Amino acid sequence: MFVTDIRKEFYEAVADQRVALLVASDIDALCACRILQALFQCDQVQYTLIPVAGWQDLGTAFLEHKDQFKYFVLINCGANVDLLELLQPDDDSIFFICDTHRPVDVVNVYNDTQIKLLIKQDDDLGVPSYDEIFRDDDEDEEGGDSGNESDEGTEPSGKRRRFDEGSVERRIERQREKREWEARRREILFDYEQYEYHGTSAAMMFFELAWVLTKDTKDMLWWAIIGLTDQWVHDKVTHMKYVTDIATMQRHVSRHNHRNEDEENSLSIDCMRISFEYDLRLTLYQHWSLYESISNSCYTCCHFKLWTLNGQKKLQEFLADMGLPLKQVRQKFTSMDMSIKENLREVIEESSNKYGMKDIRIQTFGVHFGFKNRFLASDMVHATTALLESTEKDENETDNFIKALDSLSRSNLERLHSGMDLAKKKLIAIQQTVASCICTNLILSQGPFLYCYLMEGTPDVKLFSKPMALTLLSKYLLRAFIQSTRNKRCRLLPLIMAAPKDVEKGTVLVVGIPPESETSDKKNFFGRAFEKAAESTSSRTLHDHFDTSIIELKTEDRSKFLDALITLLS
Amino acid sequence: MFCEKAVELIRELQRISDGQLPAFNEDGVRQVLQEMEALYEHNQADVNETKSEQRADLLPSIRLRHCCLLRNQRCVGAYLYDRLLRIRALRWEYGSVLPANVRFHMSAEELQWFTCYKKSLASFMRSLGGGGGLDVTQDMRPPKSLYIQVRCVKDHGELEIDDGTLVLLKKNSQHFLPRWKCEHLIRQGILEHVVH
């Protein structure tokens, strides 16, 4: 059931209990977890934090802890599947789920006792009403003959039947109604569960809880902003929703910044200041050189088509048009001339309009504490994602989770900077892979979708054995492909990407993303498609990730799985 | 040369200066005592000779030996006393039961001293707090909060906290637990205090 008053039904219920937090591995979940940890620390609620990377981890963690905890809080996992059936808990376990995955499973919505959803009821849900799906079946009368199809249509014959004529007809009516109802139910459920998408950020939900409790701080606000920006960077929500949520956050930011700052009592430079920025869409540009950032950001790279010679020339023209000397532009951003940095954003916006890049600026937030430390929300997201999915040796997933969680604190700046270095490497790898895929025509049109497979020897292919990195690569690749292809029909197709995941076990990671368009609603149907294709070909797949459009597949089963998908989707 | 063995004892302690207790150098102490005995015998003989034959030329060597005796005494005294101070610090760090390897390094007399120290500390603690007793060996620095956030560095299995419930300490899980339950695990290196 949906929780209406989050303070009474959630926070006050767990305030004097011990809670288990099961947190998924994405940045939004990490931010939400930090906010909740800060609240729990404030009120001295004892908790245990367990990172979970997939359904199997969730099941194991639950089994290990079910005897010790009664209250479980699941962050960014658990809403889109029938949780009670998956975990088989005891009757007194209570689950609080704050998840951005939609559609929310109908059993979770209509269970009144054990599942409490920390989701706003109007959050773009479209849940079918109770009567359309559940029916109390106590209408079978005694007196047999309940499933007899041959009764329908035949006239009642014989004297024995005439006595029951009325009741037989009623029974036939009822059976027909029931069949119709069941057909409608299947249709409704199919429509409801067909597309997968994302709702409001979990970090924002918990920030609202903190606000209602009036325990919100600037740190929590910043984490909520990072959670929201993560949804935008990884393209999980539509542009409209992002802008609406930014407006909500902007109200909180102005509330926190409302201080009588004047000459006499200005805040110390070390205090944390969050400000609204209408900043450039160039990834990490303040921590890199401007040239590198333009060459490696998806937006500029795709518009200029920087994998072609022509594109490189256009970039040089663009820089010359703005009057930026190459020497300056290739330096670290912090060492650029002040005269250039002053109006940089406006200058770039003006020039990019000439080159067809109308939205080079995007609404976002930045933080500023101390003399050296300025970060944009998207910088933090890239750095933390790189740490979370780092493929260095001897680091397992939980180590990375802990490192990424730590990097969100303001006191762990070295970790954040190391994350930024990893993010830069990842972006360069993505751009190089995109360039090579397009130049060697690795993207094949299979009919209802586009398909690309990264071979094992490709440079940096190890980076793409992680789901978020591979998803980011696919999105960039799709945008680049749309810019470079002349085939109009191909521009409206979705993309499936496969990359080797585990060489010893011989598996590949397969990711499906929806087609790219201006008005895309980011709804992904590949989850169900993958399930059905795997079933029909009995391929060995592992649907372990919380996003159903990301699966692991045995390399040998790749071709038959693809064939099944093609037949399914054409 | 005289007194070298005694200085050797002192150097041994200085080498391991971070509060650890090296093994009790029984041989070294015995050698120093033997040297002292030898010096004393010589001195006795010389003093008797000087007194009986009124010889003044033995006086410098008597004085030298006397200084060596005093030096040896001071060195052995310092050695034994420093060890006692370290053993006292161990009580505050490890609690009243010392780990076996530390006890192995102590001599029998030192163990006896430790027991007496434990007893007097315990009776002192019992007398505090209006007869209720107060464990002063906990919370060496004033704690900022009742509960602390800890991260598990190694698998440790289950930990029971005051109301009987169990916490499973698995690697890389984070917990928010009462401070007094975590302190000895933090000292052992199983939990790590997370500071933000």
PDB file of C-alpha atoms in Angstrom, chain B residues 31-147:
ATOM      1  CA  GLN B  31      74.517 -11.231  34.431  1.00  0.00           C
ATOM      2  CA  VAL B  32      74.313  -7.709  35.724  1.00  0.00           C
ATOM      3  CA  LEU B  33      73.715  -8.959  39.244  1.00  0.00           C
ATOM      4  CA  GLN B  34      76.661 -11.291  38.917  1.00  0.00           C
ATOM      5  CA  GLU B  35      78.841  -8.433  37.768  1.00  0.00           C
ATOM      6  CA  MET B  36      77.673  -6.394  40.711  1.00  0.00           C
ATOM      7  CA  GLU B  37      78.510  -9.247  43.028  1.00  0.00           C
ATOM      8  CA  ALA B  38      81.979  -9.607  41.503  1.00  0.00           C
ATOM      9  CA  LEU B  39      82.624  -5.880  41.826  1.00  0.00           C
ATOM     10  CA  TYR B  40      81.438  -5.910  45.397  1.00  0.00           C
ATOM     11  CA  GLU B  41      83.717  -8.805  46.284  1.00  0.00           C
ATOM     12  CA  HIS B  42      86.706  -7.034  44.783  1.00  0.00           C
ATOM     13  CA  ASN B  43      85.818  -3.876  46.581  1.00  0.00           C
ATOM     14  CA  GLN B  44      85.431  -5.663  49.883  1.00  0.00           C
ATOM     15  CA  ALA B  45      88.858  -7.255  49.470  1.00  0.00           C
ATOM     16  CA  ASP B  46      90.459  -3.961  48.532  1.00  0.00           C
ATOM     17  CA  VAL B  47      88.822  -2.078  51.388  1.00  0.00           C
ATOM     18  CA  ASN B  48      90.034  -4.639  53.881  1.00  0.00           C
ATOM     19  CA  GLU B  49      93.512  -4.418  52.416  1.00  0.00           C
ATOM     20  CA  THR B  50      93.517  -0.635  52.524  1.00  0.00           C
ATOM     21  CA  LYS B  51      92.371  -0.593  56.101  1.00  0.00           C
ATOM     22  CA  SER B  52      94.875  -3.159  57.267  1.00  0.00           C
ATOM     23  CA  GLU B  53      97.900  -1.920  55.350  1.00  0.00           C
ATOM     24  CA  GLN B  54      97.088   1.782  55.116  1.00  0.00           C
ATOM     25  CA  ARG B  55      97.546   1.826  51.330  1.00  0.00           C
ATOM     26  CA  ALA B  56      96.172   4.899  49.644  1.00  0.00           C
ATOM     27  CA  ASP B  57      96.758   3.817  46.058  1.00  0.00           C
ATOM     28  CA  LEU B  58      93.841   1.419  45.994  1.00  0.00           C
ATOM     29  CA  LEU B  59      91.335   4.185  46.690  1.00  0.00           C
ATOM     30  CA  PRO B  60      90.713   5.201  43.057  1.00  0.00           C
ATOM     31  CA  SER B  61      89.909   1.656  41.994  1.00  0.00           C
ATOM     32  CA  ILE B  62      87.571   1.296  44.966  1.00  0.00           C
ATOM     33  CA  ARG B  63      85.810   4.476  43.991  1.00  0.00           C
ATOM     34  CA  LEU B  64      85.565   3.278  40.367  1.00  0.00           C
ATOM     35  CA  ARG B  65      84.026  -0.001  41.360  1.00  0.00           C
ATOM     36  CA  HIS B  66      81.611   1.766  43.682  1.00  0.00           C
ATOM     37  CA  CYS B  67      80.462   4.033  40.848  1.00  0.00           C
ATOM     38  CA  CYS B  68      79.986   0.998  38.637  1.00  0.00           C
ATOM     39  CA  LEU B  69      77.904  -0.654  41.288  1.00  0.00           C
ATOM     40  CA  LEU B  70      75.702   2.402  41.622  1.00  0.00           C
ATOM     41  CA  ARG B  71      75.364   2.636  37.835  1.00  0.00           C
ATOM     42  CA  ASN B  72      74.373  -1.019  37.552  1.00  0.00           C
ATOM     43  CA  GLN B  73      71.845  -0.586  40.307  1.00  0.00           C
ATOM     44  CA  ARG B  74      70.325   2.438  38.618  1.00  0.00           C
ATOM     45  CA  CYS B  75      70.131   0.690  35.246  1.00  0.00           C
ATOM     46  CA  VAL B  76      68.512  -2.456  36.582  1.00  0.00           C
ATOM     47  CA  GLY B  77      66.133  -0.343  38.625  1.00  0.00           C
ATOM     48  CA  ALA B  78      65.135   1.645  35.553  1.00  0.00           C
ATOM     49  CA  TYR B  79      64.647  -1.539  33.520  1.00  0.00           C
ATOM     50  CA  LEU B  80      62.359  -3.116  36.059  1.00  0.00           C
ATOM     51  CA  TYR B  81      60.405   0.073  36.663  1.00  0.00           C
ATOM     52  CA  ASP B  82      59.851   0.807  33.003  1.00  0.00           C
ATOM     53  CA  ARG B  83      58.503  -2.682  32.493  1.00  0.00           C
ATOM     54  CA  LEU B  84      56.092  -2.194  35.358  1.00  0.00           C
ATOM     55  CA  LEU B  85      54.828   1.031  33.792  1.00  0.00           C
ATOM     56  CA  ARG B  86      54.241  -0.776  30.535  1.00  0.00           C
ATOM     57  CA  ILE B  87      52.392  -3.565  32.274  1.00  0.00           C
ATOM     58  CA  ARG B  88      50.210  -1.002  33.996  1.00  0.00           C
ATOM     59  CA  ALA B  89      49.371   0.564  30.622  1.00  0.00           C
ATOM     60  CA  LEU B  90      48.420  -2.890  29.370  1.00  0.00           C
ATOM     61  CA  ARG B  91      45.728  -3.122  31.993  1.00  0.00           C
ATOM     62  CA  TRP B  92      44.144   0.026  30.645  1.00  0.00           C
ATOM     63  CA  GLU B  93      44.408  -1.099  27.088  1.00  0.00           C
ATOM     64  CA  TYR B  94      43.491  -4.753  27.159  1.00  0.00           C
ATOM     65  CA  GLY B  95      41.349  -5.071  30.242  1.00  0.00           C
ATOM     66  CA  SER B  96      41.909  -7.384  33.159  1.00  0.00           C
ATOM     67  CA  VAL B  97      42.666 -10.475  31.118  1.00  0.00           C
ATOM     68  CA  LEU B  98      45.890 -10.181  29.198  1.00  0.00           C
ATOM     69  CA  PRO B  99      46.425 -12.114  25.994  1.00  0.00           C
ATOM     70  CA  ALA B 100      48.598 -15.186  26.343  1.00  0.00           C
ATOM     71  CA  ASN B 101      51.532 -13.924  24.340  1.00  0.00           C
ATOM     72  CA  VAL B 102      51.862 -10.867  26.565  1.00  0.00           C
ATOM     73  CA  ARG B 103      51.695 -12.921  29.731  1.00  0.00           C
ATOM     74  CA  PHE B 104      54.462 -15.106  28.334  1.00  0.00           C
ATOM     75  CA  HIS B 105      56.749 -12.102  28.272  1.00  0.00           C
ATOM     76  CA  MET B 106      56.262 -11.320  31.943  1.00  0.00           C
ATOM     77  CA  SER B 107      58.230 -12.787  34.811  1.00  0.00           C
ATOM     78  CA  ALA B 108      56.526 -14.419  37.783  1.00  0.00           C
ATOM     79  CA  GLU B 109      57.060 -11.388  40.011  1.00  0.00           C
ATOM     80  CA  GLU B 110      55.674  -9.098  37.369  1.00  0.00           C
ATOM     81  CA  LEU B 111      52.576 -11.260  37.111  1.00  0.00           C
ATOM     82  CA  GLN B 112      52.150 -11.020  40.831  1.00  0.00           C
ATOM     83  CA  TRP B 113      52.519  -7.270  40.694  1.00  0.00           C
ATOM     84  CA  PHE B 114      49.933  -7.149  37.936  1.00  0.00           C
ATOM     85  CA  THR B 115      47.443  -9.087  40.016  1.00  0.00           C
ATOM     86  CA  CYS B 116      47.920  -6.714  42.926  1.00  0.00           C
ATOM     87  CA  TYR B 117      47.505  -3.715  40.641  1.00  0.00           C
ATOM     88  CA  LYS B 118      44.343  -5.175  39.181  1.00  0.00           C
ATOM     89  CA  LYS B 119      42.934  -5.684  42.649  1.00  0.00           C
ATOM     90  CA  SER B 120      43.659  -2.163  43.797  1.00  0.00           C
ATOM     91  CA  LEU B 121      42.259  -0.650  40.589  1.00  0.00           C
ATOM     92  CA  ALA B 122      39.130  -2.742  40.961  1.00  0.00           C
ATOM     93  CA  SER B 123      38.588  -1.714  44.564  1.00  0.00           C
ATOM     94  CA  PHE B 124      39.121   1.925  43.567  1.00  0.00           C
ATOM     95  CA  MET B 125      36.561   1.653  40.789  1.00  0.00           C
ATOM     96  CA  ARG B 126      34.091  -0.004  43.103  1.00  0.00           C
ATOM     97  CA  SER B 127      34.376   2.844  45.538  1.00  0.00           C
ATOM     98  CA  LEU B 128      33.424   5.453  42.945  1.00  0.00           C
ATOM     99  CA  GLY B 129      29.970   6.490  41.947  1.00  0.00           C
ATOM    100  CA  GLY B 130      28.451   6.407  45.415  1.00  0.00           C
ATOM    101  CA  GLY B 131      29.028   2.723  46.020  1.00  0.00           C
ATOM    102  CA  GLY B 132      27.729   1.691  42.636  1.00  0.00           C
ATOM    103  CA  GLY B 133      31.118   1.443  40.996  1.00  0.00           C
ATOM    104  CA  LEU B 134      32.218   3.046  37.747  1.00  0.00           C
ATOM    105  CA  ASP B 135      34.345   1.469  35.063  1.00  0.00           C
ATOM    106  CA  VAL B 136      36.874   4.205  34.362  1.00  0.00           C
ATOM    107  CA  THR B 137      38.814   2.157  31.845  1.00  0.00           C
ATOM    108  CA  GLN B 138      36.091   2.713  29.248  1.00  0.00           C
ATOM    109  CA  ASP B 139      35.652   5.892  27.265  1.00  0.00           C
ATOM    110  CA  MET B 140      39.176   7.228  27.622  1.00  0.00           C
ATOM    111  CA  ARG B 141      38.076  10.239  25.620  1.00  0.00           C
ATOM    112  CA  PRO B 142      34.680  11.812  26.314  1.00  0.00           C
ATOM    113  CA  PRO B 143      32.259  10.283  23.797  1.00  0.00           C
ATOM    114  CA  LYS B 144      30.287  12.564  21.495  1.00  0.00           C
ATOM    115  CA  SER B 145      27.264  10.302  21.188  1.00  0.00           C
ATOM    116  CA  LEU B 146      25.738   7.139  22.531  1.00  0.00           C
ATOM    117  CA  TYR B 147      25.754   5.380  19.199  1.00  0.00           C
TER     118      TYR B 147
END
